[in-house]
Short mmCIF file of C-alpha atoms in Angstrom, two decimals:
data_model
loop_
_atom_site.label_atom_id
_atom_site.label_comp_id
_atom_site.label_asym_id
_atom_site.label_seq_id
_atom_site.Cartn_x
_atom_site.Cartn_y
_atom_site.Cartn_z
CA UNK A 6 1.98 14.41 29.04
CA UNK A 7 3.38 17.89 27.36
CA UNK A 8 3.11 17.17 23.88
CA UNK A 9 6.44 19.20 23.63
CA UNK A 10 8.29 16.64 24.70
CA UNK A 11 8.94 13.03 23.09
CA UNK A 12 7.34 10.27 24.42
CA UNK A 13 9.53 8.02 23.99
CA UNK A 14 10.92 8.38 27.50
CA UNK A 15 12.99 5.47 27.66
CA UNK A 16 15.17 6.74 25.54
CA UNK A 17 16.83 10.34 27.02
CA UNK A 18 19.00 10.96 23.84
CA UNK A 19 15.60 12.26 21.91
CA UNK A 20 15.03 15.68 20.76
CA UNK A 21 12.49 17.34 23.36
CA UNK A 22 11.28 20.28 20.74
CA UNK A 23 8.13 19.54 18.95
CA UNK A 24 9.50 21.23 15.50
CA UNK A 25 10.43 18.81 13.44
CA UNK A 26 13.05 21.34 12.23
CA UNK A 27 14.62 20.71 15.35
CA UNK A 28 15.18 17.07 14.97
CA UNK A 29 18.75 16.57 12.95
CA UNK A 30 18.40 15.96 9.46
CA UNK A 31 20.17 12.44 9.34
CA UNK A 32 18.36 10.95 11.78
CA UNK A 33 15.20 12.08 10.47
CA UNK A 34 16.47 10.63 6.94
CA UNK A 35 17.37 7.43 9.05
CA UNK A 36 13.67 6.99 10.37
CA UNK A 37 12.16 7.71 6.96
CA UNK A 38 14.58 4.49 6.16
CA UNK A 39 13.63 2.61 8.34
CA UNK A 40 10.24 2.95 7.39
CA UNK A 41 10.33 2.49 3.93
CA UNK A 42 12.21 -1.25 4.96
CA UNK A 43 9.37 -1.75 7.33
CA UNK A 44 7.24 -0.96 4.26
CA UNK A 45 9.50 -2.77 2.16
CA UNK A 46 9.10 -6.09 4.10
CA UNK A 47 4.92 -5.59 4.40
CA UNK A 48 4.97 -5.58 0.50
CA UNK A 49 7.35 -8.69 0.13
CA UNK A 50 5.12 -10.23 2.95
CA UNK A 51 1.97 -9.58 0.79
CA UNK A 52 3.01 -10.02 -2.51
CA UNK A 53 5.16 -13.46 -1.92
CA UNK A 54 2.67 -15.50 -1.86
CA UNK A 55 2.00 -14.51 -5.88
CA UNK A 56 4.64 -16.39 -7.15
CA UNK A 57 3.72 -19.41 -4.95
CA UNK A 58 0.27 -19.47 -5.92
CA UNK A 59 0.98 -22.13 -8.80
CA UNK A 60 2.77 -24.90 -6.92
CA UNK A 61 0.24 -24.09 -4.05
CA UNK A 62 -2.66 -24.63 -6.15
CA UNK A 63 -1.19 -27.89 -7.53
CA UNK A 64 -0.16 -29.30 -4.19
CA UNK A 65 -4.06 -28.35 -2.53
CA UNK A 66 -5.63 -28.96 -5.47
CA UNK A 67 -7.62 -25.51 -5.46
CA UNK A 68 -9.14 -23.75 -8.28
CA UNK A 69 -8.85 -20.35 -9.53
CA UNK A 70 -11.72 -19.05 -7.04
CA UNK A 71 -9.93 -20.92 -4.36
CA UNK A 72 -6.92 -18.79 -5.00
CA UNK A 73 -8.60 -15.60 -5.48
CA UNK A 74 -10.07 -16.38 -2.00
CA UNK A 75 -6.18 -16.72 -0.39
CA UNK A 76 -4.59 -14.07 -1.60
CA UNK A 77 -7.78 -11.43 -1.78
CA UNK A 78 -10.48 -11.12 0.72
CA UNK A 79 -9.17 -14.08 3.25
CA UNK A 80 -6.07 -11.84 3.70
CA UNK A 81 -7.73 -8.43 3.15
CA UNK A 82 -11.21 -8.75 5.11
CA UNK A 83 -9.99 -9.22 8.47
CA UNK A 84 -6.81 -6.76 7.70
CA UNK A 85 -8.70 -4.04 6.69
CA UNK A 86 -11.23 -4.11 9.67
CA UNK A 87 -8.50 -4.28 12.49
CA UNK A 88 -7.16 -1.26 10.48
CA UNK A 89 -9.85 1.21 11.96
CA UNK A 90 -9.14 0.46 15.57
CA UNK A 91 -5.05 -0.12 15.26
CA UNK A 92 -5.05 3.65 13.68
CA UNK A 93 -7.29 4.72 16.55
CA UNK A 94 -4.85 3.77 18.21
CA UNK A 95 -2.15 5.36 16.70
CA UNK A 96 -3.54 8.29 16.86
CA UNK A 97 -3.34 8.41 20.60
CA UNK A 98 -0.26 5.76 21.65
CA UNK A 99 3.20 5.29 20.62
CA UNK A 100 3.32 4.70 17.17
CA UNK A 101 6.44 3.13 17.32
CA UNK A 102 5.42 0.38 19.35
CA UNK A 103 2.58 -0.24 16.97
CA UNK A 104 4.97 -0.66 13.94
CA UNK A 105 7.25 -2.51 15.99
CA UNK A 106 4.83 -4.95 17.42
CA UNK A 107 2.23 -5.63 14.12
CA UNK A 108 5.72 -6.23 11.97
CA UNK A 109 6.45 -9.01 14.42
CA UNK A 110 2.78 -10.31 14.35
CA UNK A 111 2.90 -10.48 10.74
CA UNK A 112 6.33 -12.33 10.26
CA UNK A 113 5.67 -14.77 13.00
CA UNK A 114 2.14 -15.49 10.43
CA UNK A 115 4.68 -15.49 7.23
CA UNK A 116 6.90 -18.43 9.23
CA UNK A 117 3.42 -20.24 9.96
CA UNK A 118 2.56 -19.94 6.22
CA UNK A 119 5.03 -22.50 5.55
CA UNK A 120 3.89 -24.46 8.20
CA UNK A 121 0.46 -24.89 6.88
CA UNK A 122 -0.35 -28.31 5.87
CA UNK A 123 -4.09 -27.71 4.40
CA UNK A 124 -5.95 -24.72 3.12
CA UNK A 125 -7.57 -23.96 5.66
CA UNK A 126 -4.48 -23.80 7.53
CA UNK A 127 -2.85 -21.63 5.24
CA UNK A 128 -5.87 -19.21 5.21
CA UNK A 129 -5.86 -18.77 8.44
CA UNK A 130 -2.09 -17.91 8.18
CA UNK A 131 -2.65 -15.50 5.68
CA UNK A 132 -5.56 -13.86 7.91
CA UNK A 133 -3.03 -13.74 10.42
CA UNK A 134 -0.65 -11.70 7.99
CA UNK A 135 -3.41 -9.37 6.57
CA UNK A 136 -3.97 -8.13 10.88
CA UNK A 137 -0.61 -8.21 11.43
CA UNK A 138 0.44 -5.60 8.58
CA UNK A 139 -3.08 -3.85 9.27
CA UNK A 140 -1.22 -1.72 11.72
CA UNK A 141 1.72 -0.56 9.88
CA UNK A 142 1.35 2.24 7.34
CA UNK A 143 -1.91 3.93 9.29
CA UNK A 144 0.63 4.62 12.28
CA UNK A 145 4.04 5.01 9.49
CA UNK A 146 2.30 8.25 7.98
CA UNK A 147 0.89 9.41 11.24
CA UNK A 148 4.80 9.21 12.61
CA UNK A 149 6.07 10.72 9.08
CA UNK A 150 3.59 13.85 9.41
CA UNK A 151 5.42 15.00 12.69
CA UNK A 152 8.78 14.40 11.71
CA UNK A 153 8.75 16.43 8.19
CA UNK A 154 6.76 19.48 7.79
CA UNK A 155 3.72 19.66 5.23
CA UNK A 156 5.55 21.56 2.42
CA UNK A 157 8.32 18.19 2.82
CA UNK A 158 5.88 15.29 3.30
CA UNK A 159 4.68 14.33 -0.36
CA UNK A 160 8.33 13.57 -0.84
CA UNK A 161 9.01 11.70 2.20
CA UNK A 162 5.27 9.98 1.66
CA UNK A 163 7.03 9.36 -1.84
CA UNK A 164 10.14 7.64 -0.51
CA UNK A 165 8.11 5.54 1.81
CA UNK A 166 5.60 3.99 -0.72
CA UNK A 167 8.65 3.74 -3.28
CA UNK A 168 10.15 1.36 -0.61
CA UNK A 169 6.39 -0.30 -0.09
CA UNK A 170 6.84 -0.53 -4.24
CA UNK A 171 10.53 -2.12 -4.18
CA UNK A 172 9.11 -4.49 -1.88
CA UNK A 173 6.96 -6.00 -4.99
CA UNK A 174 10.18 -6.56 -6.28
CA UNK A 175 11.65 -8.25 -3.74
CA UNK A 176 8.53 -10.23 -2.92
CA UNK A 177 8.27 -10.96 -6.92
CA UNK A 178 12.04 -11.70 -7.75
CA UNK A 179 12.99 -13.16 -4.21
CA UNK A 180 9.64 -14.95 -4.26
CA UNK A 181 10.54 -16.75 -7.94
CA UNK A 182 14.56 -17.46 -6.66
CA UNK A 183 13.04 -19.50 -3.26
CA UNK A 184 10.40 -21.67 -5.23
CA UNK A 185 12.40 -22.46 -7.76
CA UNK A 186 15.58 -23.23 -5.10
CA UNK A 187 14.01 -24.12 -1.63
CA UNK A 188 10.03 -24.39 -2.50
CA UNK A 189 7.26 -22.34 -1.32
CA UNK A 190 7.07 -23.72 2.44
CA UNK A 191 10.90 -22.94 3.48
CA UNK A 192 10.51 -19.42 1.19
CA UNK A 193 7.61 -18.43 4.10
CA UNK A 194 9.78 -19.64 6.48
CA UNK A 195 12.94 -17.75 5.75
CA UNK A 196 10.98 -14.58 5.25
CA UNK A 197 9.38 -14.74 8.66
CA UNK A 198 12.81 -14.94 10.32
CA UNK A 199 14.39 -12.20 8.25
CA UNK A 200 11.43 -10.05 9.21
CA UNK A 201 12.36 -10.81 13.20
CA UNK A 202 15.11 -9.97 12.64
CA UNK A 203 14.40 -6.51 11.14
CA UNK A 204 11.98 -5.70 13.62
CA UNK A 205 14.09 -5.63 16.71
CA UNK A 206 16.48 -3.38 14.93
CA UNK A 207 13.39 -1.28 13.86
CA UNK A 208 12.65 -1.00 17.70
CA UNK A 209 15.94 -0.09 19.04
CA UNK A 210 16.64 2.51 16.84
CA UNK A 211 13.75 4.65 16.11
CA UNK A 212 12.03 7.03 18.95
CA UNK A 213 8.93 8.35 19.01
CA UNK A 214 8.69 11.66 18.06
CA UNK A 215 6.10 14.84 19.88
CA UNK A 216 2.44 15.25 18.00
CA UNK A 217 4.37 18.77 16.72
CA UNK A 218 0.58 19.82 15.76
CA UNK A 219 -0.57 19.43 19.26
CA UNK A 220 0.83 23.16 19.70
CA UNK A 221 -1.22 24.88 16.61
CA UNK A 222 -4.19 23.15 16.64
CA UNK A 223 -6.55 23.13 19.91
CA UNK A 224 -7.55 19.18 21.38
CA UNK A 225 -10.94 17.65 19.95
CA UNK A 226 -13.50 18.34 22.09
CA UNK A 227 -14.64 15.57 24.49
CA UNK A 228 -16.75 12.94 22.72
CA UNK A 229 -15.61 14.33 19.45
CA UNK A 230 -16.86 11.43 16.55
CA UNK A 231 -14.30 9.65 14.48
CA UNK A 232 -16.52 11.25 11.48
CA UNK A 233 -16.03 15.34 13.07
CA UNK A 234 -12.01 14.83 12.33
CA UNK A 235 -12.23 13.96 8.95
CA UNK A 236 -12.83 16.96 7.46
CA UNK A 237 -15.20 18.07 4.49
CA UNK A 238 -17.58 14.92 4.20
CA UNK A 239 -17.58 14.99 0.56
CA UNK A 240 -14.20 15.26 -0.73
CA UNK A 241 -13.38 12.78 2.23
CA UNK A 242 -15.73 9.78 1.03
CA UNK A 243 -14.63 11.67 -3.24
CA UNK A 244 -11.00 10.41 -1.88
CA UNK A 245 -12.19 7.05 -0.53
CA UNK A 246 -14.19 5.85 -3.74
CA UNK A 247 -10.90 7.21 -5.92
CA UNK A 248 -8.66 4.64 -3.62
CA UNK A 249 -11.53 1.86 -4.24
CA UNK A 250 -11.54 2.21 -7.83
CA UNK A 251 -7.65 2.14 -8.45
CA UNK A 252 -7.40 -0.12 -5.94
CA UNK A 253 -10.10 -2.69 -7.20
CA UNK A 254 -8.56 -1.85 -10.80
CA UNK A 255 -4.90 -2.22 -9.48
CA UNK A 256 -4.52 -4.55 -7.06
CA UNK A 257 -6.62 -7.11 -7.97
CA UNK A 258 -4.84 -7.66 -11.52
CA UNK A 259 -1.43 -7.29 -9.51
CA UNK A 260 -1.82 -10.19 -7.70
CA UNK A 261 -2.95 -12.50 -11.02
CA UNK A 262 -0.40 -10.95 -13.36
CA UNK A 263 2.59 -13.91 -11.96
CA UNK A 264 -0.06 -16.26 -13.01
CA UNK A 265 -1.14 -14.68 -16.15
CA UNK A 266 2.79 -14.75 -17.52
CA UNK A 267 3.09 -18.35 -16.48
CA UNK A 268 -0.06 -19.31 -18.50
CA UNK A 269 0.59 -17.47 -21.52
CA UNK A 270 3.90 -17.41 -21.89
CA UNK A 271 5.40 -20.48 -20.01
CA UNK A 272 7.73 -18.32 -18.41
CA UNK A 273 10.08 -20.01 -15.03
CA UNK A 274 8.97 -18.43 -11.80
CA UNK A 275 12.31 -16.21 -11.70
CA UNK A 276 12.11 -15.07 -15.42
CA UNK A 277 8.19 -13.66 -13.89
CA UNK A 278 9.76 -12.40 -10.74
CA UNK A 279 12.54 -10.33 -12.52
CA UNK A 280 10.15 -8.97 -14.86
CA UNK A 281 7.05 -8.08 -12.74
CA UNK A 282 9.78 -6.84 -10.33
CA UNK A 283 11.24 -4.50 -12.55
CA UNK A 284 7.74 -3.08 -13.34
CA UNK A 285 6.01 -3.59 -10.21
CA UNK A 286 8.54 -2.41 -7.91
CA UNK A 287 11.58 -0.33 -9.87
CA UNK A 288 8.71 1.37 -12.13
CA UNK A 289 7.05 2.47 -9.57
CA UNK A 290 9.61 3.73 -7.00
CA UNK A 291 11.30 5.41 -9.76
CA UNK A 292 7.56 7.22 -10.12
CA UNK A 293 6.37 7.88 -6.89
CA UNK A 294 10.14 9.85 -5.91
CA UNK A 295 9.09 11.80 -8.71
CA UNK A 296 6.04 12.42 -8.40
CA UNK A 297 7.19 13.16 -4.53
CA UNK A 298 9.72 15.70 -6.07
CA UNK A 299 6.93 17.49 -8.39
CA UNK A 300 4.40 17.55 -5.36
CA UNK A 301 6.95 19.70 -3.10
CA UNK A 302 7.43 22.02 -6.03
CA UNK A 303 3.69 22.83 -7.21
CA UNK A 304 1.35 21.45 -4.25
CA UNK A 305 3.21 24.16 -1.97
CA UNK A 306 0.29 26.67 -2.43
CA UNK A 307 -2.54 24.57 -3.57
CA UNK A 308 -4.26 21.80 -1.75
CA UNK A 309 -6.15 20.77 -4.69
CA UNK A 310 -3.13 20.07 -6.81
CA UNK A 311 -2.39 16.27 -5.81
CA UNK A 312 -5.77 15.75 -6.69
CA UNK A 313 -5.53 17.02 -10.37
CA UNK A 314 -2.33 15.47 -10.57
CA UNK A 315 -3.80 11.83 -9.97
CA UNK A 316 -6.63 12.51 -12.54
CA UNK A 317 -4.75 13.17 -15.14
CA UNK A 318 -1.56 10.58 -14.32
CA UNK A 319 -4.43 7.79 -14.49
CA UNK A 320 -5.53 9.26 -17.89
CA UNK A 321 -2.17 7.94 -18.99
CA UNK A 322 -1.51 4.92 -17.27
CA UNK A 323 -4.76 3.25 -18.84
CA UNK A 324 -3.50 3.04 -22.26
CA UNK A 325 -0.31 1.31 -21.41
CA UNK A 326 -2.16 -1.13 -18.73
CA UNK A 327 -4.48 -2.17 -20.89
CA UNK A 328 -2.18 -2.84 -23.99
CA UNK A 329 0.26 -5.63 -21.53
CA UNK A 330 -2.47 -8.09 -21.45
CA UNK A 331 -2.75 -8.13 -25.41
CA UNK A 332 0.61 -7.98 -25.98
CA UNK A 333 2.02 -10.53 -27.75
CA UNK A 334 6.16 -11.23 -26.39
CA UNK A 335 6.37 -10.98 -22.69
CA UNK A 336 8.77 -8.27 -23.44
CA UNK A 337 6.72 -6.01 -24.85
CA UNK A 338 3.65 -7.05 -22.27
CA UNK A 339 6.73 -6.09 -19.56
CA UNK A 340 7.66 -2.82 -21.43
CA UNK A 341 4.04 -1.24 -21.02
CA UNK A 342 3.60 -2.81 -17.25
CA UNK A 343 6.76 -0.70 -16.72
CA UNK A 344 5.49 2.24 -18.38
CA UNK A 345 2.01 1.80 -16.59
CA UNK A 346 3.33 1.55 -13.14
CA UNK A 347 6.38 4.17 -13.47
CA UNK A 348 3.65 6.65 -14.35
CA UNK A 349 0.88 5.60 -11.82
CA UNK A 350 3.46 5.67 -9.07
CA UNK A 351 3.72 9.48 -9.39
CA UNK A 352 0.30 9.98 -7.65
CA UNK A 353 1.28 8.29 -4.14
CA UNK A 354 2.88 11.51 -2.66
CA UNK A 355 1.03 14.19 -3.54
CA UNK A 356 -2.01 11.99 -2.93
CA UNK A 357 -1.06 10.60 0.50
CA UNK A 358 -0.32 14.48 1.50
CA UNK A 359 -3.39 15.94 0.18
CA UNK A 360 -5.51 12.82 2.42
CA UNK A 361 -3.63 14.74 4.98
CA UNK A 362 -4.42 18.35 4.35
CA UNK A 363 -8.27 17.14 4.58
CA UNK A 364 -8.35 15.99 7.63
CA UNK A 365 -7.64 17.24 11.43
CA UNK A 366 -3.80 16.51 12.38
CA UNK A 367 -5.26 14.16 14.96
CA UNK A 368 -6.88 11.77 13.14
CA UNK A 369 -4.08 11.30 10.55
CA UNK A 370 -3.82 7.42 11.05
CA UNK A 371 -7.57 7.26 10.95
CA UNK A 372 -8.15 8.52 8.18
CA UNK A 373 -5.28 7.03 6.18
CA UNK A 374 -7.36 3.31 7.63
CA UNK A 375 -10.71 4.34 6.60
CA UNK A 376 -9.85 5.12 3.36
CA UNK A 377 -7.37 2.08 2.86
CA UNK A 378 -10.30 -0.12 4.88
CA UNK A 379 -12.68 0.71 1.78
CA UNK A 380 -9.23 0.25 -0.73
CA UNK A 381 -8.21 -3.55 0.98
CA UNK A 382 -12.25 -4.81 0.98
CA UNK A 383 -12.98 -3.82 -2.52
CA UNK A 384 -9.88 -4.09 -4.39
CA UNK A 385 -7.44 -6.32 -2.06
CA UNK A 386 -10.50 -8.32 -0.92
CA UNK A 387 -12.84 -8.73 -3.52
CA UNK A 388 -10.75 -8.03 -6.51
CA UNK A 389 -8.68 -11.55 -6.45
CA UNK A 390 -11.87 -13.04 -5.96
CA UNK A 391 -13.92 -11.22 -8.62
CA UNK A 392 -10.62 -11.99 -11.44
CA UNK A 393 -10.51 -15.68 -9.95
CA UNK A 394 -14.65 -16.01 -10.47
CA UNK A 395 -14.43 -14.35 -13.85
CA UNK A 396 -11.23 -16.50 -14.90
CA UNK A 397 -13.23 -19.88 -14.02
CA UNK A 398 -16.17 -18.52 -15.69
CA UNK A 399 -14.62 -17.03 -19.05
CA UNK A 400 -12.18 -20.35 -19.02
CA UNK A 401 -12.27 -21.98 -22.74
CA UNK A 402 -11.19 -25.49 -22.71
CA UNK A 403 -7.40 -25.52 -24.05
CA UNK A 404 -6.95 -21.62 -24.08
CA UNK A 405 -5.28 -21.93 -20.92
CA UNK A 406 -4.75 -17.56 -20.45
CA UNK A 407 -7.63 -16.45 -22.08
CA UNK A 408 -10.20 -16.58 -19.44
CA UNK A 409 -8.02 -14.63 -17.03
CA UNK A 410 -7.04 -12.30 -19.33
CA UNK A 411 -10.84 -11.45 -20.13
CA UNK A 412 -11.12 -11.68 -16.42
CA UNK A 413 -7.95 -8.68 -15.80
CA UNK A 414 -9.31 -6.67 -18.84
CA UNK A 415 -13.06 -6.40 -17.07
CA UNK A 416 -11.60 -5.62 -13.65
CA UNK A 417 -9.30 -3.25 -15.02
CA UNK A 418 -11.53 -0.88 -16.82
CA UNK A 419 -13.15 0.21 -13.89
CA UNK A 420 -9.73 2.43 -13.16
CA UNK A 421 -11.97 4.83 -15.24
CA UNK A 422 -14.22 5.33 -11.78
CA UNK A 423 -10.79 6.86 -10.37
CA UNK A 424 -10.66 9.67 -13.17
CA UNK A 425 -13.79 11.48 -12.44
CA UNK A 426 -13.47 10.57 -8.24
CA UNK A 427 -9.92 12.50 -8.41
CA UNK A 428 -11.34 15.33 -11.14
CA UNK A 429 -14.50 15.69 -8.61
CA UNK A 430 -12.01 15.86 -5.59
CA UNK A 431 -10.35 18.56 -6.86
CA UNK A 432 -13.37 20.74 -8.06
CA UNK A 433 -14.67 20.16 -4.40
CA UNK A 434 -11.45 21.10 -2.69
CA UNK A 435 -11.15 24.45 -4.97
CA UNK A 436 -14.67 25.24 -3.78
CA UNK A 437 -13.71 24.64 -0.22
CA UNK A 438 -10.60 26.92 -0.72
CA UNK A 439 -12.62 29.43 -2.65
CA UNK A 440 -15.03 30.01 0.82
CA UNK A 441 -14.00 32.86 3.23
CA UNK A 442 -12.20 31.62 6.27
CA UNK A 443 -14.90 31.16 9.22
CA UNK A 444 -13.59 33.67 12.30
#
């Protein structure tokens, strides 16, 4: 097929010029909203099941390891490898149909959450979810980089992972209102149909627009590796290790800090939900449309900029990160979290754009998977479980928080890893820039 035309040919009322100038300016700000609730609904789907952890660990009678297993590598492992081939795929089919189809998978597996009437059951559930959602933001990027321009994509990136963020606070504050008013099982439930819902109106709305770099950059040759289109090796795997770190440092802790409040605090599952929502999700939408905003200005002429950026944003966030698991009110524990994840947020733009200066326009998806393959397995899928194992093991008898808070503190430090991966990725990128074009 001309890549100058849209593919989406069921739908005659597309543009048909590959310039995503040429495509109006509301409906390209309609798509970008539609993503970010596609996004906004994969967070709530993922994060939920943190504020149900308590009541499901009392009803199954699971420990802390048990839980780590659940909500980390159970739902990550299998997630993160169906990632690779689902942006593959992307990469070559009709990305809209890909978003379309894994945010049905992945509701339908929300509804059977709720369904589950053993562990094992609700494991496999939650397995379900992880594949489901593995095919969303690989092919959500990959459709974003051909309907904005580079010098406009950190801030659409932005607005997209600030919906992904205000998802935490829906998942977080919706997740506290349904187990405290209909319980854990009828929360999945309700979820999964809201997400149908949302996904058919995803599908008749949004086309499918041209691969606008088709025209400026030749095809891959035939039998080109998966390995030839991501760019410089080194600051490729520099930019994988710095989303492994943050992520293992991150997202493991996220996922522990509803139970973390409960335990030391004796906080109700809403006041948790409001809070961590605030911080989770506000924080960091309010950061990442900034950082978006700051990217456009200064990352114009300079590939190496978003790279910098994140180095020295994570310099800052450590401080305050650190300083909510010793503090002693939950308000001032929810003051830093807010401070921590409003600043940390600025990085997902400019670092989301820069993954896709580095790598050939074709392999967008791809790359975005690789790189969030290695994020999901260490820090999504092993990170629960390493806090969990480290909770159980650091647990003294009638200090019901302190184990886990040892546990978060450990986990956490190794966010120090992302400073010197996102300092190295920019000194490589400079030197890359530095070199004399090849003729």
């Amino acid at each position: 097929m001309n890549t100058s035309t849209v593919v989406d040919a069921g739908n005659p009322a597309a543009p048909t010029a590959a310039d995503p100038d040429a495509v109006s300016s509301g409906y390209r700000t309609y798509v970008l909203c539609a993503l970010a609730v596609v996004g906004f609904m994969c967070s709530v789907d993922k994060v939920v099941i943190s504020m149900f952890m308590e009541p499901i660990k009392r009803e199954f009678a699971l420990s802390d390891t048990q839980l780590g297993l659940l909500t980390g590598l159970a739902f990550s492992l299998m997630g993160g490898i169906a990632s690779v081939p689902l942006a593959r795929w992307a990469d070559r089919a009709n990305r809209k149909w890909i978003i379309a189809g894994s945010f049905t998978a992945w509701t339908l597996m929300t509804a059977a959450s709720g369904a589950a009437t053993c562990f094992v059951q609700l494991l496999a559930a939650r397995i379900g979810v992880g594949i489901g959602e593995a095919g969303c933001i690989p092919a959500t990027h990959s459709l974003l980089g051909d309907y904005y321009p580079r010098h406009l994509r950190p801030r659409a990136l932005a607005v997209h992972s600030a919906g992904s963020y205000l998802g935490m606070l829906g998942g977080l504050l919706g997740g506290g209102i349904l187990v405290q008013t209909v319980g854990w099982r009828a929360g999945f439930i309700w979820l999964g149909l809201a997400g149908l819902v949302l996904a058919a109106i995803f599908h008749f709305t949004v086309r499918e627009p041209a691969r606008v770099d088709a025209l400026t950059h030749p095809p891959l040759a035939a039998g080109a590796s998966l390995w030839s289109q991501l760019g410089d090796p080194r600051a490729f795997w520099l930019l994988v290790m710095a989303f492994s770190t943050t992520s293992l440092a991150g997202s493991s802790v996220i996922v522990w800090l509803p139970s973390y409040f409960e335990r030391a605090f004796a906080l109700k599952p809403m006041q948790i939900g409001l809070g961590l929502g605030l911080c989770l999700g506000v924080a960091t939408a309010i950061g990442s449309v900034i950082g978006g905003q700051l990217g456009v200005r200064y990352a114009r002429g300079s590939k190496s900029w978003g790279a910098g950026f994140a180095a020295g944003v994570t310099v800052v966030v450590m401080p305050f990160f650190l300083g909510s698991f010793y503090a002693p009110h939950p308000l001032l524990a929810f003051a830093l979290l807010f401070a921590a994840f409003g600043t940390a947020g600025m990085i997902l733009g400019p670092v989301f754009s820069t993954l896709q200066d580095l790598v050939a326009p074709q392999a967008r998806a791809t790359a975005l998977a690789v790189v969030a393959l290695f994020g999901v397995l260490v820090g999504q899928g092993l990170g629960p479980l390493l806090v969990g194992a480290l909770s159980d093991a650091l647990q003294v008898k009638g200090a019901n928080a302190d184990g886990l808070r040892t546990a978060m503190t450990l986990v956490a430090l190794i966010n120090f890893l992302t400073i010197v991966a996102f300092a190295l990725l920019k000194r490589r990128i400079d030197t890359l820039s530095a070199r004399p074009a090849v003729p």
